[in-house]
Coordinates of C-alpha atoms and ligand atoms in Angstrom, one line a residue:
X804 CA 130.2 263.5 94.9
X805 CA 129.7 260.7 92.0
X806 CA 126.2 259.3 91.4
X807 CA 126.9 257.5 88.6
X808 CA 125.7 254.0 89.7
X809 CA 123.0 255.4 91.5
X810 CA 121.9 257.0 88.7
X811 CA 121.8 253.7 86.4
X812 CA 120.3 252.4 88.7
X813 CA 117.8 254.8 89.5
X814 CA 116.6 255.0 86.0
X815 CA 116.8 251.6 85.7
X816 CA 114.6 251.2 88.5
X817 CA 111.9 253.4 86.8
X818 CA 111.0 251.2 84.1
X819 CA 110.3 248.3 86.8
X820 CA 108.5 249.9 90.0
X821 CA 106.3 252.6 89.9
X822 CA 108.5 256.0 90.7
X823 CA 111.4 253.7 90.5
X824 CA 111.1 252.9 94.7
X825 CA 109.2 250.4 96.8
X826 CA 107.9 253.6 99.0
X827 CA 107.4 257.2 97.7
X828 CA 109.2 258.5 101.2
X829 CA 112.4 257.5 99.7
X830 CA 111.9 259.2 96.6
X831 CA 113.3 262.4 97.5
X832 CA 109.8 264.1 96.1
X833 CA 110.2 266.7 99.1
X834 CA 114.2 268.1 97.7
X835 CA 114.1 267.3 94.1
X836 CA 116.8 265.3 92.0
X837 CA 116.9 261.7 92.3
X838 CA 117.1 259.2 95.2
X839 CA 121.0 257.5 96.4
X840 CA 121.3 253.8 95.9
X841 CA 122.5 252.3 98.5
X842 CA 125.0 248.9 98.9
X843 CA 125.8 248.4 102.5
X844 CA 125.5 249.8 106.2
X845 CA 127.6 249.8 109.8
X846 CA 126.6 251.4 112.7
X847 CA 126.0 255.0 112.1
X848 CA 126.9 254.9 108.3
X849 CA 125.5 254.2 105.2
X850 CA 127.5 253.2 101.8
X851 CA 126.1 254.0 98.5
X852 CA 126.8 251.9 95.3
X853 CA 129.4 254.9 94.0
X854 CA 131.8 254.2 97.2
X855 CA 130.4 257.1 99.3
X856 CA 130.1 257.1 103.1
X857 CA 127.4 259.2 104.7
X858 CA 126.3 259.7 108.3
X859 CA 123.5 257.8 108.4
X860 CA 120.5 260.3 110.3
X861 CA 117.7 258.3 108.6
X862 CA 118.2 255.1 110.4
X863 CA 116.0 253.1 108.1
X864 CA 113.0 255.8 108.8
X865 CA 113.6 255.0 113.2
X866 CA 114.3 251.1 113.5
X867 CA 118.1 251.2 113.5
X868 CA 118.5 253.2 116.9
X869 CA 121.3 251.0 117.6
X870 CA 123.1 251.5 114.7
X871 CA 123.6 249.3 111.3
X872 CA 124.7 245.3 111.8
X873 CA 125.2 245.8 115.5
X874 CA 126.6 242.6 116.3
X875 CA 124.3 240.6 118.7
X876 CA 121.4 241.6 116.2
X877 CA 123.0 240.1 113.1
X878 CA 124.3 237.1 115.7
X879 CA 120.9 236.2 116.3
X880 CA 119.6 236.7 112.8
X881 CA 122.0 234.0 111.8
X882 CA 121.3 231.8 113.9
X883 CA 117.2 231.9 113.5
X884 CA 118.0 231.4 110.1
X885 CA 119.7 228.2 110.6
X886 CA 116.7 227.2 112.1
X887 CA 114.7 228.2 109.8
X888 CA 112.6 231.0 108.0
X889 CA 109.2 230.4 108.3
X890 CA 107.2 228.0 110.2
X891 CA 103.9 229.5 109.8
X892 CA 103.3 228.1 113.4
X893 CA 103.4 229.0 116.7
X894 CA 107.7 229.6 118.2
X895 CA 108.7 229.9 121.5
X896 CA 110.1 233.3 119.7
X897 CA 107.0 234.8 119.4
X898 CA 106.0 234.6 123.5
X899 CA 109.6 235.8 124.4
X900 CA 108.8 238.9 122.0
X901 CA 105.5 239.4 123.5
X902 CA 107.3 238.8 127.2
X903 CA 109.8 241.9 126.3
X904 CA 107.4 244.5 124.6
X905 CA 105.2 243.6 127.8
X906 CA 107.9 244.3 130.1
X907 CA 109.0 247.7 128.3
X908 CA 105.6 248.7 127.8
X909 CA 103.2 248.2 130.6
X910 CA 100.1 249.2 129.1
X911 CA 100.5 246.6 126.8
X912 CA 99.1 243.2 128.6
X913 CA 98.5 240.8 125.2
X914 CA 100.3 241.9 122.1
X915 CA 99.7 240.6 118.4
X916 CA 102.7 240.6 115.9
X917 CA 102.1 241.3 112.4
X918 CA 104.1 242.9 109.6
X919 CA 104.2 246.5 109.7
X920 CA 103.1 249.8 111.3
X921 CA 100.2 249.8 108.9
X922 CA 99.2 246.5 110.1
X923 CA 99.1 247.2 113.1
X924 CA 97.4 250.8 112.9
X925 CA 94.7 249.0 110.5
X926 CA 94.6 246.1 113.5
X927 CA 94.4 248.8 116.4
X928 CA 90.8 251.0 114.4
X929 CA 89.3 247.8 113.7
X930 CA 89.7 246.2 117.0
X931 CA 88.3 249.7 118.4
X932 CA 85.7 249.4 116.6
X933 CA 84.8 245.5 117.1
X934 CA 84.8 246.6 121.0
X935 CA 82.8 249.6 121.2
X936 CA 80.5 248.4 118.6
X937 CA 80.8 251.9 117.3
X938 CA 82.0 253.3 113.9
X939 CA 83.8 256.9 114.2
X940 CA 87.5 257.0 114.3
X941 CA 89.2 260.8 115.1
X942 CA 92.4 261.0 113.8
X943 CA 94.9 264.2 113.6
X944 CA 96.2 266.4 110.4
X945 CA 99.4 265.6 110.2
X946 CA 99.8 262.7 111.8
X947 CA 100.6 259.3 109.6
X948 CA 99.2 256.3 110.5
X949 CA 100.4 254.2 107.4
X950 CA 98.7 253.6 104.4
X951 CA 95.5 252.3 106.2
X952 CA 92.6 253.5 103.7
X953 CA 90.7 255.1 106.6
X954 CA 93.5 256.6 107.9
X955 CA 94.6 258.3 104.7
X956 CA 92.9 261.2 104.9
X957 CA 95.2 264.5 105.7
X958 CA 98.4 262.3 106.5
X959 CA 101.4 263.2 106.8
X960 CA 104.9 262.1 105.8
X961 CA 105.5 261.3 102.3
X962 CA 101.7 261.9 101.9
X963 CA 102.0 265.4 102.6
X964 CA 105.5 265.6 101.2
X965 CA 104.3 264.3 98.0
X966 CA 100.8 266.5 98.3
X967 CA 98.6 263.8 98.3
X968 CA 97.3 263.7 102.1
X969 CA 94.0 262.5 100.6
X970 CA 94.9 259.6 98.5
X971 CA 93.4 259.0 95.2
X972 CA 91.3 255.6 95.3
X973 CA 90.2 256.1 99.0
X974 CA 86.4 255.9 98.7
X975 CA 84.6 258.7 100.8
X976 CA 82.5 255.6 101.8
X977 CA 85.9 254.5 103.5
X978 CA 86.7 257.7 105.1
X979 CA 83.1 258.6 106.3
X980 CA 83.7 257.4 110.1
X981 CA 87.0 259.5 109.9
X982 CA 86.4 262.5 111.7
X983 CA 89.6 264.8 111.1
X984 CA 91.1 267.3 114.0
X985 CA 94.2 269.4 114.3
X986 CA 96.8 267.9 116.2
X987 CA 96.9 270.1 120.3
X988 CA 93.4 271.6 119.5
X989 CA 91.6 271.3 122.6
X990 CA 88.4 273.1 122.1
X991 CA 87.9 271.0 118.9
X992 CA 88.6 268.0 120.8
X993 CA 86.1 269.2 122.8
X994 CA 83.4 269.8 120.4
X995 CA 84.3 266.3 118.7
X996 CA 83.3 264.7 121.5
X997 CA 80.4 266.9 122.8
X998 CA 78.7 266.3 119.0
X999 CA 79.5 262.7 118.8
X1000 CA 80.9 261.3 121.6
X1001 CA 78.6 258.2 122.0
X1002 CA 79.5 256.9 118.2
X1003 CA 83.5 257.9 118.8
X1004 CA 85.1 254.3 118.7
X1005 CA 88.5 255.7 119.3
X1006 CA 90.9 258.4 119.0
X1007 CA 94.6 257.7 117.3
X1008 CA 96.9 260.1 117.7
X1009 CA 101.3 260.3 117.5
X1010 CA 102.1 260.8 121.0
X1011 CA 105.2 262.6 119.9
X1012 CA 104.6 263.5 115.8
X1013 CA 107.6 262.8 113.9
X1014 CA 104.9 263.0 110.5
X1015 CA 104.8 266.5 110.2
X1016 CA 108.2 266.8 111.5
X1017 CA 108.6 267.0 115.2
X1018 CA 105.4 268.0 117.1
X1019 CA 105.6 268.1 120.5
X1020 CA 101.5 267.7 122.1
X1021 CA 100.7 269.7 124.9
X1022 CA 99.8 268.8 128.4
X1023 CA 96.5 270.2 128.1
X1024 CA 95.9 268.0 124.7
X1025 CA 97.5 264.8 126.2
X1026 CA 94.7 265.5 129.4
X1027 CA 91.9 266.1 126.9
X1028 CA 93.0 262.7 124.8
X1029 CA 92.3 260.7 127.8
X1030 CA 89.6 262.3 129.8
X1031 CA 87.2 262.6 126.8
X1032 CA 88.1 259.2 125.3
X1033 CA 87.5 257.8 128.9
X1034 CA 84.4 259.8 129.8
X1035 CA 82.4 258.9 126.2
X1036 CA 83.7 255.4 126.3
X1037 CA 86.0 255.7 123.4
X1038 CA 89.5 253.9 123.3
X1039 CA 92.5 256.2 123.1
X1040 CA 94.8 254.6 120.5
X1041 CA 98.5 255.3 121.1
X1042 CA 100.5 255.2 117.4
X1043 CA 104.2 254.5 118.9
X1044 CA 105.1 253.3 115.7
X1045 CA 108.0 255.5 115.8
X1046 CA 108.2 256.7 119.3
X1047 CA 108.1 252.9 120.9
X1048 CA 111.7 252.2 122.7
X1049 CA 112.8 255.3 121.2
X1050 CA 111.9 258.2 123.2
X1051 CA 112.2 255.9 126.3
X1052 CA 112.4 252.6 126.8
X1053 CA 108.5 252.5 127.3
X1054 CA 108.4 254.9 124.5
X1055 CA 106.4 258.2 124.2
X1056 CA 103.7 257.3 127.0
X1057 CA 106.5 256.4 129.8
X1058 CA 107.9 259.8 128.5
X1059 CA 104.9 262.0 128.8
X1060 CA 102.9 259.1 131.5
X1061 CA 99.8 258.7 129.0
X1062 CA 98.2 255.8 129.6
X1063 CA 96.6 254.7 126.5
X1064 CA 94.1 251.6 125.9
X1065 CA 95.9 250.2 122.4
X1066 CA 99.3 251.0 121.1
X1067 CA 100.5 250.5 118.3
X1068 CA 104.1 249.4 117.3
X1069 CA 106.9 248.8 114.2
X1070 CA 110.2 250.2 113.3
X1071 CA 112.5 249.7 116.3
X1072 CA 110.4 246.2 117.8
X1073 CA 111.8 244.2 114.8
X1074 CA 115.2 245.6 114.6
X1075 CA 115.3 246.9 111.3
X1076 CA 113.3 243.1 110.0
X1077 CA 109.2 243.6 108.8
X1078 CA 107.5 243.5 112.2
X1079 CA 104.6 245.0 114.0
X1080 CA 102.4 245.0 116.4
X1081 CA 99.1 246.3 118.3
X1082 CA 98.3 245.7 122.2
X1083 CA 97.0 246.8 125.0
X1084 CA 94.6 245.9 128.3
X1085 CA 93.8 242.3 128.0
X1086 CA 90.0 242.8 128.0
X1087 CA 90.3 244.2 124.9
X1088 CA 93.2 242.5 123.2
X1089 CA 90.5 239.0 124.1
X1090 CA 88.0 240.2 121.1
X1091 CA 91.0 239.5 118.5
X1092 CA 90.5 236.0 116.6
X1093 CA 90.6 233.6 117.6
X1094 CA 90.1 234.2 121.2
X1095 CA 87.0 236.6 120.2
X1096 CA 85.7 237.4 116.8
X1097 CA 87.4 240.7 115.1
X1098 CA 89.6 239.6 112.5
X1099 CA 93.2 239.6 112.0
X1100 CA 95.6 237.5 110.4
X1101 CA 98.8 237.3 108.5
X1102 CA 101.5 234.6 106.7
X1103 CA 104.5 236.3 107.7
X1104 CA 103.4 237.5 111.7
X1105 CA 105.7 236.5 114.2
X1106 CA 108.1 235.5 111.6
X1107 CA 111.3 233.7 113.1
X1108 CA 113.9 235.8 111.6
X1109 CA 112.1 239.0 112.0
X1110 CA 111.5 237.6 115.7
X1111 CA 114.6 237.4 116.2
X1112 CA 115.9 240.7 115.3
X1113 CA 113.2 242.2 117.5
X1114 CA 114.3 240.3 120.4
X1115 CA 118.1 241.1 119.9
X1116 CA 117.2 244.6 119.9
X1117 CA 115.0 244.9 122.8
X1118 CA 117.4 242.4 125.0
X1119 CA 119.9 244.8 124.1
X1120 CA 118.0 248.2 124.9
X1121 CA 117.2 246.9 128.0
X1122 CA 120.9 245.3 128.7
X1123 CA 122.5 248.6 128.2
X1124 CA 119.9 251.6 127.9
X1125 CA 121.3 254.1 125.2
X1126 CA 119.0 256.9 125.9
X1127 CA 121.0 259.2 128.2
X1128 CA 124.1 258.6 125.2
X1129 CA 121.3 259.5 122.7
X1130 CA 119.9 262.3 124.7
X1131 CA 123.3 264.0 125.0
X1132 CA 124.4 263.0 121.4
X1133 CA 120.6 264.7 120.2
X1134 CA 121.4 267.9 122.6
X1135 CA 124.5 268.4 120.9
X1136 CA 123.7 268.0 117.5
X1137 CA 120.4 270.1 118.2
X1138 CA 122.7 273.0 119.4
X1139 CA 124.7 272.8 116.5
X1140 CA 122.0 273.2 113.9
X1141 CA 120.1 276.0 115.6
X1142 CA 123.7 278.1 116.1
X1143 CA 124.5 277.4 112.6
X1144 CA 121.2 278.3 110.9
X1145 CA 121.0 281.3 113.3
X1146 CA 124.2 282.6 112.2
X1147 CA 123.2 282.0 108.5
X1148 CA 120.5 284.2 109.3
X1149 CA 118.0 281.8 108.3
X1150 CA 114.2 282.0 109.6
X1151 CA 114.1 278.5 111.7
X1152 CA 112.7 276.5 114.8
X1153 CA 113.9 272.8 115.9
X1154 CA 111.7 270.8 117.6
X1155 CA 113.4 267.4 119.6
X1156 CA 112.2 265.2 121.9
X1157 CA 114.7 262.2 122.7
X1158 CA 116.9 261.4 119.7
X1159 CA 114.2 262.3 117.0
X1160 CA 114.4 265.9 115.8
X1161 CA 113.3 268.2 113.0
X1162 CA 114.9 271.6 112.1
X1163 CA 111.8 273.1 110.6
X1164 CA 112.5 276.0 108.0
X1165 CA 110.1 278.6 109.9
X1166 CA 110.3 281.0 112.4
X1167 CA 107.3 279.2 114.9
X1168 CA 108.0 275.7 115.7
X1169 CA 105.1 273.7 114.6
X1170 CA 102.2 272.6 117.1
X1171 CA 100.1 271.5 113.9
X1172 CA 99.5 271.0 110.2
X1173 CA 98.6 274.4 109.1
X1174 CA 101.4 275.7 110.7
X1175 CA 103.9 272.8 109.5
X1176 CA 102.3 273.9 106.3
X1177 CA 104.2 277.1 106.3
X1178 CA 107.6 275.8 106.5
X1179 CA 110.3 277.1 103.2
X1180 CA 110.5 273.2 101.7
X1181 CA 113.0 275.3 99.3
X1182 CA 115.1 276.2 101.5
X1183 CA 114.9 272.3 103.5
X1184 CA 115.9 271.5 99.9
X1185 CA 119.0 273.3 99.6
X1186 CA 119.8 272.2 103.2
X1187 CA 119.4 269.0 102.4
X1188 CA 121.6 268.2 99.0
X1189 CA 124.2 270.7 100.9
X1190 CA 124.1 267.9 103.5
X1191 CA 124.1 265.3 101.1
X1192 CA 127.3 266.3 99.1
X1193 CA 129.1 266.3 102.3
X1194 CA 128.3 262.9 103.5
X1195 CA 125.5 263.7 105.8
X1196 CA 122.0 261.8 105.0
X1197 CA 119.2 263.4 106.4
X1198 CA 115.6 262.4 105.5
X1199 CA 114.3 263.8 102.6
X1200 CA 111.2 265.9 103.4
X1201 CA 110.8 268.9 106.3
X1202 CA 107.9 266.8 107.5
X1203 CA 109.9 263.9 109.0
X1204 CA 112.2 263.4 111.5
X1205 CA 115.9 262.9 112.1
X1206 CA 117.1 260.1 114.3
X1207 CA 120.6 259.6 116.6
X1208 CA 121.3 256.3 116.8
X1209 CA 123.7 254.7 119.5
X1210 CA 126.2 254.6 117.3
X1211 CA 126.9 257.8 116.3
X1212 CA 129.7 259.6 118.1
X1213 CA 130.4 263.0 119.0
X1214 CA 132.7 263.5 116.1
X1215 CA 130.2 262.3 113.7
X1216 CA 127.5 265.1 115.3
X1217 CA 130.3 267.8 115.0
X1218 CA 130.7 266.6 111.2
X1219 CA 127.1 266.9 110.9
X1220 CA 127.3 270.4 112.4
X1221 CA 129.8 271.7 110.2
X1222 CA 128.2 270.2 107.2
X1223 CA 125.0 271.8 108.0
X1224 CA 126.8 275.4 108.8
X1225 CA 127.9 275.5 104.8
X1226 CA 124.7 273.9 104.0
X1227 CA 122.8 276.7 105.5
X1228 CA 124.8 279.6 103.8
X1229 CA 122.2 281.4 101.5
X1230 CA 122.7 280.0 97.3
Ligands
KE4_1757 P1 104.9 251.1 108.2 O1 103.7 250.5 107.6 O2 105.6 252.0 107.2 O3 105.8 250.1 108.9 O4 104.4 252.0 109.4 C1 103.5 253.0 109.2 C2 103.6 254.1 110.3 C3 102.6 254.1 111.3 N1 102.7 255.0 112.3 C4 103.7 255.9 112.3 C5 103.7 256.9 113.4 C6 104.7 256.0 111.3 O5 105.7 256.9 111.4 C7 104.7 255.0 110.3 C8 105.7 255.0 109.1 N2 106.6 256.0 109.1 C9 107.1 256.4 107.8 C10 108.2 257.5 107.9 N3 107.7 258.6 108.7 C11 107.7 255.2 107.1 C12 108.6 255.5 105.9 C13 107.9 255.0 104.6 O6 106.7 255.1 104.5 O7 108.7 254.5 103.8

């Protein structure tokens, strides 16, 4: 395949912005070479600025789960921005939003919108902590939470891809009240809680990881999450950043029936637009400014356009539920990979829940960091530019997920499949 214009530029883009992208995990850190520029998208494609056409399994990092420019999104995108962009007031918009994410996710009885998943992560601790009055937040290895300053501290995705899961320029001042655990450890849960449950202010955690690549939590750990948070008066903080409408309509907890006091949302609830959001039992959500006093704030929440986009998606989710499509699509394409990579003799595991997946490049499929930690990122590497050169985009690091969108079709996941069985021949 020709690069040429993505290579210009790429290099070009160096000299302007730091690594030459607007967010290292599209910098291809975790595979090597250099990152594909892209022009346009439609439904389960992307189209870079050299002409070539790739199944798209990045989907925007999880927002796009029905597919690129589906049409009643970009209908409705239109016509908000007839309207106008930015009121920085209160729209009838911004109640029908809340109405929908209330409806799909029950837990979630006041919402706010903001910008992004880091927003509303860095919303969610604070709001934890404003309400318990306490100060210690336990978080997981592994598991990203967005670029929240006391949240970076053993994260995953591009932070781990890129080896910096402790980020330079994160005070240990900021990180004090972060008390790190690995992701389905119960005793350690356990012992957390036992040493310092009465100053725990809450507990966020992926309910299905797609950071590390796929980690699936066990039953025992999802128990141990809600009985200790419960019993020590801590709030259990559900990250469905990624998992939110995607694993289910009602995301990871209507999946796996957690019940969780705050969740956190992004990707998917704006329809591929900047939107957020954080919500969760109304006696809580009534400290947040200015109907109680913990701060939060922001120019561009509940922006009209973004709004929009959300509430085309969701309307449409809801309208006609994808999930059994994407189940089957996921199942096949999961299939695929493992026959291919077992008859390339390769040492793998695949881990899937829903339409998000991760063919991890070692024997035991992950339950944690240290053992996602032992994954051949070589050999992903190969696998992935094999991929790439015949017009399948995968995301570029083992610790992230792949995501079926609604439209994708079988051919595209047999294309995939036959892509990734040459892929997976040894150099
Ligand atoms: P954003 O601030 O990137 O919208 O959301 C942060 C975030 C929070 N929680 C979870 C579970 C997340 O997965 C994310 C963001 N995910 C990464 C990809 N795994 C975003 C990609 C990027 O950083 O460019």
């Amino acid at each position: 395949m020709l690069h040429d214009q993505s290579h210009a530029i790429f290099s070009r883009a160096q000299q302007l912005i730091p690594g030459g992208v607007n967010s290292p995990a599209r910098a291809f850190g975790g595979v090597g070479g250099e990152p594909v520029v892209f022009e346009r998208a439609a439904g389960a494609y992307l189209f870079d600025v050299d002409g070539n056409r790739y199944i798209d399994y990045v989907g925007a990092w999880g927002p796009m789960i029905l597919g690129h420019q589906h049409p009643v999104v970009v209908e409705a995108v239109k016509k908000a921005a007839d309207r106008g962009f930015s009121f920085g007031a209160p729209t009838r918009a911004e109640n029908e939003l809340a109405e929908l994410i209330s409806a799909c996710v029950p837990s979630i009885e006041m919402v706010r919108l903001v910008s992004s998943g880091t927003e509303a992560t860095m919303s969610a601790i604070r709001l934890a902590r404003g309400f318990t009055g306490r100060d210690v937040i336990i978080k997981f290895a592994g598991n990203y939470h967005g670029h929240v300053d006391s949240l970076l501290v053993a994260a995953g995705s591009s932070a781990a891809t890129l080896g910096v899961p402790n980020s330079p320029g994160v005070t240990a001042g900021t990180t004090k009240d972060t008390l790190i655990l690995q992701y389905n450890d119960v005793p350690g849960l356990e012992e957390a809680f036992a040493k310092h449950g009465s100053r725990i202010a809450g507990v966020i955690f992926e309910p299905v990881v797609g950071n590390m690549g796929v980690v699936v939590p066990s039953p025992a750990f999802l128990t141990g999450l809600r009985s200790l948070s419960q019993q020590h008066g801590a709030l259990l903080i559900c990250d469905e950043v990624m998992t939110g409408f995607r694993v289910a309509l009602g995301g990871a907890q209507e999946r796996l029936k957690i019940q969780p006091d705050i969740t956190t949302l992004g990707k998917i609830v704006g329809g591929g637009l900047p939107i957020g959001a954080y919500g969760g039992r109304r006696d809580i959500m009534q400290h947040i400014l200015p109907a109680g006093k913990v701060f939060q704030a922001g120019t561009n929440s509940g922006n009209p356009i973004a709004t929009a986009a959300g509430i085309a998606t969701l309307q449409e989710l809801r309208k006609n539920p994808p999930h059994e499509k994407l189940e089957q699509l996921s199942a096949r394409l999961a299939d695929g990979l493992l026959t291919a990579a077992k008859s390339a003799g390769v040492p793998h595991s695949l881990s899937r829940v829903g339409s998000m997946l991760t063919l991890f490049f070692n024997e035991q499929a992950p339950h944690d960091w240290p053992t996602a930690a032992k994954c051949d990122t070589a050999r992903f590497a190969q696998y992935f530019w094999g991929l790439l050169e015949s017009g399948v985009y995968m995301p570029c690091s083992q610790y992230e997920a792949l995501f079926v969108s609604a439209a994708h079709t079988e051919a595209d996941i047999d294309a995939t499949i036959t892509a990734a069985q040459a892929a997976l021949q040894s150099p």
